[in-house]
Coordinates of C-alpha atoms in Angstrom, one line a residue:
M1 CA 97.4 74.9 117.7
S2 CA 97.6 73.9 114.1
E3 CA 97.4 70.3 113.4
G4 CA 100.4 70.3 111.0
P5 CA 99.5 70.7 107.5
A6 CA 101.1 67.9 105.2
R7 CA 101.6 70.1 102.2
R8 CA 104.4 72.9 102.1
G9 CA 102.7 76.4 101.9
A10 CA 99.4 75.5 104.0
R11 CA 99.3 78.0 106.5
G12 CA 98.6 77.1 110.2
L13 CA 97.2 79.8 112.8
L14 CA 98.1 79.5 116.5
P15 CA 95.7 81.1 118.6
V16 CA 98.1 80.8 121.6
L17 CA 101.1 82.8 122.8
L18 CA 104.4 81.2 122.1
V19 CA 107.6 81.7 123.9
M20 CA 110.5 83.5 122.4
L21 CA 113.5 81.5 123.1
L22 CA 115.5 83.9 125.2
A23 CA 117.0 82.8 128.5
L24 CA 116.9 85.2 131.4
L25 CA 120.0 84.6 133.7
V26 CA 120.1 86.9 136.7
P27 CA 119.0 90.4 137.7
G28 CA 121.0 95.7 133.0
C29 CA 126.2 97.2 124.5
R30 CA 128.1 99.2 123.0
V31 CA 126.3 99.6 119.6
M32 CA 127.9 99.2 116.2
E33 CA 129.3 101.7 114.1
Q34 CA 127.9 102.0 110.7
G35 CA 129.7 100.6 107.5
T36 CA 131.3 97.0 106.8
D37 CA 132.8 95.5 103.8
D38 CA 131.9 91.9 105.0
V39 CA 129.2 90.1 102.9
A40 CA 126.7 87.7 104.2
P41 CA 127.5 84.1 102.5
P42 CA 125.3 82.9 99.7
V43 CA 122.7 80.4 100.0
D44 CA 124.2 77.2 98.8
A45 CA 121.6 75.0 97.3
G46 CA 124.0 71.9 97.4
P47 CA 123.7 68.8 95.4
S48 CA 120.3 67.9 94.1
S49 CA 120.4 64.4 95.0
T50 CA 118.4 62.4 97.7
K51 CA 119.3 63.9 101.1
P52 CA 120.3 61.6 103.9
A53 CA 117.5 60.6 106.3
K54 CA 119.5 61.2 109.5
P55 CA 119.8 64.6 111.2
S56 CA 123.1 66.3 110.6
G57 CA 124.4 66.8 114.2
R58 CA 126.5 70.0 115.1
R59 CA 128.3 72.3 112.5
P60 CA 130.8 75.2 112.8
G61 CA 129.4 78.8 113.1
V62 CA 127.5 78.9 116.4
V63 CA 128.1 81.7 118.9
N64 CA 126.8 81.9 122.3
I65 CA 125.7 85.5 123.3
E66 CA 125.2 87.1 126.4
T67 CA 123.6 90.6 127.1
E68 CA 123.3 93.0 129.8
Q69 CA 120.1 95.0 130.3
A70 CA 121.3 97.8 132.8
L71 CA 118.0 99.9 132.5
N72 CA 116.2 96.6 133.8
G73 CA 118.9 95.3 135.9
T74 CA 118.9 91.8 134.1
R75 CA 121.3 89.7 132.0
A76 CA 120.0 87.3 129.2
A77 CA 121.6 84.8 126.9
G78 CA 120.8 83.7 123.3
T79 CA 122.5 82.3 120.3
G80 CA 124.0 83.6 117.0
I81 CA 125.3 82.3 113.6
V82 CA 128.5 83.4 112.2
L83 CA 127.9 85.1 108.7
T84 CA 131.7 86.0 107.9
P85 CA 135.1 85.1 109.1
A86 CA 135.3 88.7 110.4
G87 CA 132.8 88.3 113.0
L88 CA 129.4 89.5 111.5
V89 CA 126.9 87.4 113.5
L90 CA 123.1 86.7 112.7
T91 CA 120.7 86.5 115.4
N92 CA 117.2 87.4 116.6
N93 CA 116.2 90.8 117.4
H94 CA 114.7 89.9 120.8
V95 CA 118.2 88.5 121.6
I96 CA 119.6 92.0 121.7
Q97 CA 116.8 94.1 122.4
G98 CA 117.3 96.4 125.4
A99 CA 120.8 95.3 125.7
T100 CA 123.4 97.9 127.1
A101 CA 126.1 95.3 126.7
I102 CA 126.7 92.2 124.5
K103 CA 129.4 89.5 124.5
G104 CA 129.6 86.7 122.0
T105 CA 131.7 83.6 122.5
D106 CA 132.5 81.8 119.4
T107 CA 131.9 78.1 120.2
D108 CA 134.9 76.9 117.7
N109 CA 137.7 78.9 118.9
R110 CA 136.2 79.6 122.4
R111 CA 137.2 83.1 122.4
T112 CA 134.9 85.7 123.7
Y113 CA 134.2 89.3 122.1
T114 CA 132.7 92.3 122.8
A115 CA 129.9 93.0 120.1
Q116 CA 128.4 95.9 118.5
V117 CA 125.0 96.1 117.0
V118 CA 125.1 96.7 113.1
G119 CA 121.3 96.9 112.7
Y120 CA 118.0 95.1 113.4
D121 CA 114.4 94.5 112.1
R122 CA 111.9 94.6 115.0
T123 CA 109.2 93.2 112.8
G124 CA 111.2 90.2 111.2
D125 CA 113.0 89.6 114.5
I126 CA 116.5 89.8 113.0
A127 CA 119.6 91.4 114.1
V128 CA 123.3 91.6 112.7
I129 CA 125.8 92.1 115.3
S130 CA 129.6 92.4 114.9
L131 CA 132.3 90.7 117.2
A132 CA 135.0 93.5 117.8
G133 CA 138.5 92.0 116.9
A134 CA 137.3 88.7 115.4
A135 CA 139.0 87.1 112.6
R136 CA 139.3 83.8 110.6
L137 CA 136.0 82.6 112.4
K138 CA 134.4 79.5 110.7
A139 CA 131.2 80.7 109.3
A140 CA 128.0 78.7 109.0
R141 CA 126.7 77.4 105.7
F142 CA 123.4 78.2 104.3
G143 CA 120.7 76.3 102.5
P144 CA 117.6 77.1 100.9
A145 CA 114.3 76.8 103.4
S146 CA 112.4 76.8 100.1
S147 CA 113.6 72.8 99.5
V148 CA 112.4 71.7 102.9
N149 CA 109.4 69.4 103.2
V150 CA 107.2 68.3 106.0
G151 CA 109.0 65.3 107.6
D152 CA 112.3 66.0 106.8
A153 CA 115.1 65.6 109.7
V154 CA 116.3 68.7 111.3
T155 CA 118.9 69.5 113.9
A156 CA 118.6 72.8 116.4
V157 CA 121.8 74.0 117.8
G158 CA 122.1 76.7 120.5
N159 CA 122.9 78.0 123.8
A160 CA 120.0 76.3 125.7
G161 CA 119.4 77.5 129.4
G162 CA 121.7 80.2 128.7
K163 CA 124.6 78.0 130.2
G164 CA 127.2 78.7 127.6
G165 CA 130.0 76.1 126.6
T166 CA 129.4 73.6 123.9
P167 CA 126.1 74.2 122.2
T168 CA 123.2 71.8 122.9
V169 CA 122.1 69.7 119.9
V170 CA 118.7 68.3 119.4
T171 CA 116.8 66.7 116.7
G172 CA 113.6 66.3 115.2
K173 CA 111.5 66.7 112.0
V174 CA 109.7 69.5 110.2
T175 CA 106.1 69.0 111.2
A176 CA 104.8 72.1 109.2
L177 CA 105.6 75.1 107.0
D178 CA 104.3 78.5 106.5
Q179 CA 103.2 78.9 110.2
S180 CA 102.1 82.1 112.0
V181 CA 102.4 82.5 115.6
T182 CA 102.2 85.1 118.2
A183 CA 105.4 85.1 120.3
R184 CA 105.8 86.4 123.7
D185 CA 109.3 87.7 125.0
D186 CA 109.3 86.8 128.7
S187 CA 112.2 89.1 129.4
N188 CA 110.0 92.2 128.8
G189 CA 106.4 90.8 128.4
T190 CA 106.2 92.2 124.9
S191 CA 104.7 90.0 121.9
E192 CA 104.9 90.2 118.3
R193 CA 103.2 88.4 115.2
L194 CA 105.5 86.0 113.2
T195 CA 104.7 84.6 109.7
G196 CA 105.9 82.1 107.3
L197 CA 107.8 80.0 110.0
I198 CA 109.2 76.5 109.9
E199 CA 107.6 74.3 112.6
T200 CA 109.6 71.5 114.0
S201 CA 109.6 68.7 116.8
A202 CA 112.9 69.4 117.8
P203 CA 112.8 70.4 121.5
I204 CA 114.5 73.9 121.4
K205 CA 114.5 75.7 124.7
P206 CA 115.0 79.2 126.0
G207 CA 118.5 80.4 125.3
D208 CA 118.4 78.8 121.4
S209 CA 117.0 81.9 120.2
G210 CA 118.9 83.3 117.1
G211 CA 120.6 79.6 116.8
P212 CA 120.5 77.6 113.6
L213 CA 118.1 74.9 112.2
L214 CA 120.1 72.6 110.0
D215 CA 118.9 70.4 107.4
S216 CA 120.3 66.8 107.1
T217 CA 123.4 68.0 105.0
G218 CA 124.1 70.5 107.9
K219 CA 123.2 73.8 106.3
V220 CA 121.3 76.3 108.0
I221 CA 117.6 76.5 106.8
G222 CA 116.0 78.5 109.6
I223 CA 116.9 80.6 112.6
N224 CA 115.3 79.4 115.6
T225 CA 112.9 81.9 117.4
A226 CA 110.0 80.6 119.4
A227 CA 108.6 77.4 121.1
S228 CA 105.4 76.4 122.4
A229 CA 107.0 74.6 125.5
G230 CA 105.0 75.2 128.8
F231 CA 101.6 75.8 127.1
S232 CA 98.9 73.2 126.7
V233 CA 96.9 73.4 123.7
K234 CA 93.4 71.8 123.1
G235 CA 94.1 69.6 126.0
A236 CA 97.3 68.1 124.7
E237 CA 100.0 67.2 127.2
R238 CA 103.0 69.7 127.3
D239 CA 105.7 67.5 126.3
K240 CA 104.0 65.7 123.5
D241 CA 102.7 68.9 122.1
H242 CA 106.2 70.8 122.0
R243 CA 106.9 72.6 118.8
G244 CA 109.7 75.0 117.9
Y245 CA 109.5 77.8 115.1
A246 CA 112.3 79.0 112.9
I247 CA 112.6 82.0 110.5
P248 CA 113.3 80.4 107.1
S249 CA 117.0 81.1 106.0
E250 CA 116.3 83.1 102.8
R251 CA 114.0 85.7 104.8
A252 CA 116.7 86.0 107.3
L253 CA 119.5 86.4 104.9
E254 CA 117.7 88.9 102.9
I255 CA 117.2 91.1 105.9
A256 CA 120.9 90.7 107.1
R257 CA 122.3 91.7 103.7
Q258 CA 119.9 94.9 103.9
I259 CA 121.4 95.6 107.2
Q260 CA 124.9 95.3 105.9
R261 CA 124.4 97.5 103.2
G262 CA 123.3 100.1 105.4
E263 CA 119.8 100.5 103.9
A264 CA 117.4 101.9 106.7
S265 CA 113.5 101.2 106.0
S266 CA 110.4 101.6 107.9
T267 CA 111.2 98.1 110.0
V268 CA 114.9 98.2 109.6
H269 CA 117.1 100.5 111.8
I270 CA 121.0 100.9 111.1
G271 CA 123.6 101.9 113.5
R272 CA 123.1 103.2 117.0
T273 CA 119.8 103.6 118.5
A274 CA 118.4 107.1 119.8
M275 CA 117.1 107.2 123.3
L276 CA 114.4 109.8 124.7
G277 CA 114.3 108.3 128.0
V278 CA 110.7 107.4 128.8
K279 CA 108.7 104.2 129.4
V280 CA 105.1 104.6 128.0
R281 CA 101.9 102.7 127.7
S282 CA 98.5 103.3 126.0
N283 CA 96.9 106.5 126.8
G284 CA 93.4 104.7 127.2
G285 CA 90.9 106.1 124.8
S286 CA 93.0 109.5 123.8
P287 CA 95.7 109.9 121.4
G288 CA 99.3 109.8 122.7
A289 CA 101.9 107.6 124.6
L290 CA 101.3 108.1 128.3
V291 CA 104.7 108.4 130.4
T292 CA 104.9 106.0 133.0
E293 CA 108.7 106.5 133.9
V294 CA 111.4 108.7 133.1
V295 CA 114.9 107.7 133.1
P296 CA 117.2 110.0 135.1
G297 CA 119.7 111.9 133.3
S298 CA 117.8 111.3 130.1
P299 CA 116.8 113.8 127.4
A300 CA 113.0 113.5 128.8
A301 CA 114.1 114.3 132.3
S302 CA 116.4 117.2 131.2
A303 CA 113.5 118.3 129.3
G304 CA 111.0 118.2 132.3
I305 CA 108.6 115.8 130.9
P306 CA 106.7 114.5 133.8
V307 CA 105.3 111.3 134.7
G308 CA 101.6 111.2 133.7
A309 CA 102.1 113.4 130.5
A310 CA 100.9 112.3 127.2
I311 CA 103.6 112.4 124.4
V312 CA 101.6 113.8 121.4
T313 CA 104.1 115.0 118.7
L314 CA 107.6 113.8 117.8
G315 CA 109.2 116.2 115.3
A316 CA 106.6 117.2 112.7
N317 CA 104.7 113.7 113.2
A318 CA 101.6 112.9 115.5
V319 CA 102.0 110.3 118.2
D320 CA 98.8 108.4 118.5
T321 CA 100.2 105.4 120.3
P322 CA 103.0 103.9 122.0
A323 CA 103.9 101.8 119.0
A324 CA 103.9 105.2 116.8
L325 CA 106.3 106.8 119.2
T326 CA 108.7 103.8 118.9
A327 CA 108.5 103.9 115.3
L328 CA 109.3 107.6 114.9
M329 CA 112.3 107.2 117.4
L330 CA 113.8 104.4 115.0
S331 CA 113.9 106.7 112.2
H332 CA 116.4 108.9 114.2
H333 CA 119.9 108.4 115.8
P334 CA 121.6 109.8 118.7
G335 CA 122.7 113.4 118.4
D336 CA 119.3 114.3 116.3
V337 CA 117.6 117.4 117.6
V338 CA 113.8 116.9 117.6
R339 CA 110.9 118.9 119.0
I340 CA 108.6 117.0 121.4
E341 CA 105.1 118.0 122.5
W342 CA 103.0 116.6 125.3
T343 CA 99.9 117.3 127.2
T344 CA 99.6 117.1 130.8
R345 CA 97.1 115.7 133.3
D346 CA 95.1 119.2 133.9
G347 CA 94.7 119.6 130.1
G348 CA 97.6 121.8 129.2
R349 CA 100.2 121.5 126.6
A350 CA 103.8 122.0 126.6
G351 CA 106.9 121.3 124.2
T352 CA 110.4 121.6 123.9
S353 CA 113.4 120.9 121.6
L354 CA 116.0 118.3 122.8
R355 CA 118.9 116.3 121.6
L356 CA 118.4 112.5 121.7
A357 CA 120.9 110.3 123.5
E358 CA 122.1 107.0 122.8
G359 CA 120.2 103.9 124.3
P360 CA 119.8 100.3 123.9
P361 CA 118.5 98.6 120.8
Q362 CA 114.6 98.3 120.5

């Protein structure tokens, strides 16, 4: 683990897997319609006077998120931050990844809403959801993460443990800036590389994902996304070596605003997610995405794609790896007709055109 550089901008590299803060509950969303007139709140730089030394405590604008993942037969929980009074909520992508149903409870008015996905960025681990029928919610205030220094007092707020109810509030200090980590999502075993993070000693826990990291004035300067709890690094004791990591507010809001504008990119997906209906893994030393499971009733099942096949093209594009297949799928939407080709175990090749169904966010 990084020893925590004393200057802002010094990069720390963590050669261990950190845990994304998604809380698994028990052993399974309607997705957002495109377009909204809401606008994310501007970053409030606030007064330039000396900041109070004490942590801020809880502030409005926190949402407890609960998801169902029907394809896996599980439920999970995380946290969100209210962007607008009309119910746009910022959270981590890994909180809503794989969700077939999403509910959000505003912790200020105690009302629970069904939620739809507006869009998400898998690489940046940011998503925006909309709470159906919400109005006059208390939005969080955002401050610039660029003004944060090592040693500043911070407060982390979230749905720790996925218990719901009043959010948990924990405090600590900023221990390093511009950190790079590899975070593992314990809900599905996937991992991703995150960079430019704020590191804090605040003891954030599973369920806090997507929740706010507040500065001493109560403004959101980061979105909690990962923690090193449960790992021993360089012989250090677990509890003493706990570190939490948050995505800086400016970066999160930049992605959120792109999503609100409906601007898709190579990393940002807008609206509903298309589904082929296969689970895949690496094809060893050969190109393609090896099919390990076919979802019953899915387009892949209807097309007769068998387990053991290696998908090698989607549309006019080659599929070299499972990651390439995922990226290509994110450029499509439910209802699109695409041609897919695969190789069989005996060396044969087959293909067909099929219509993509609607699936969970990726």
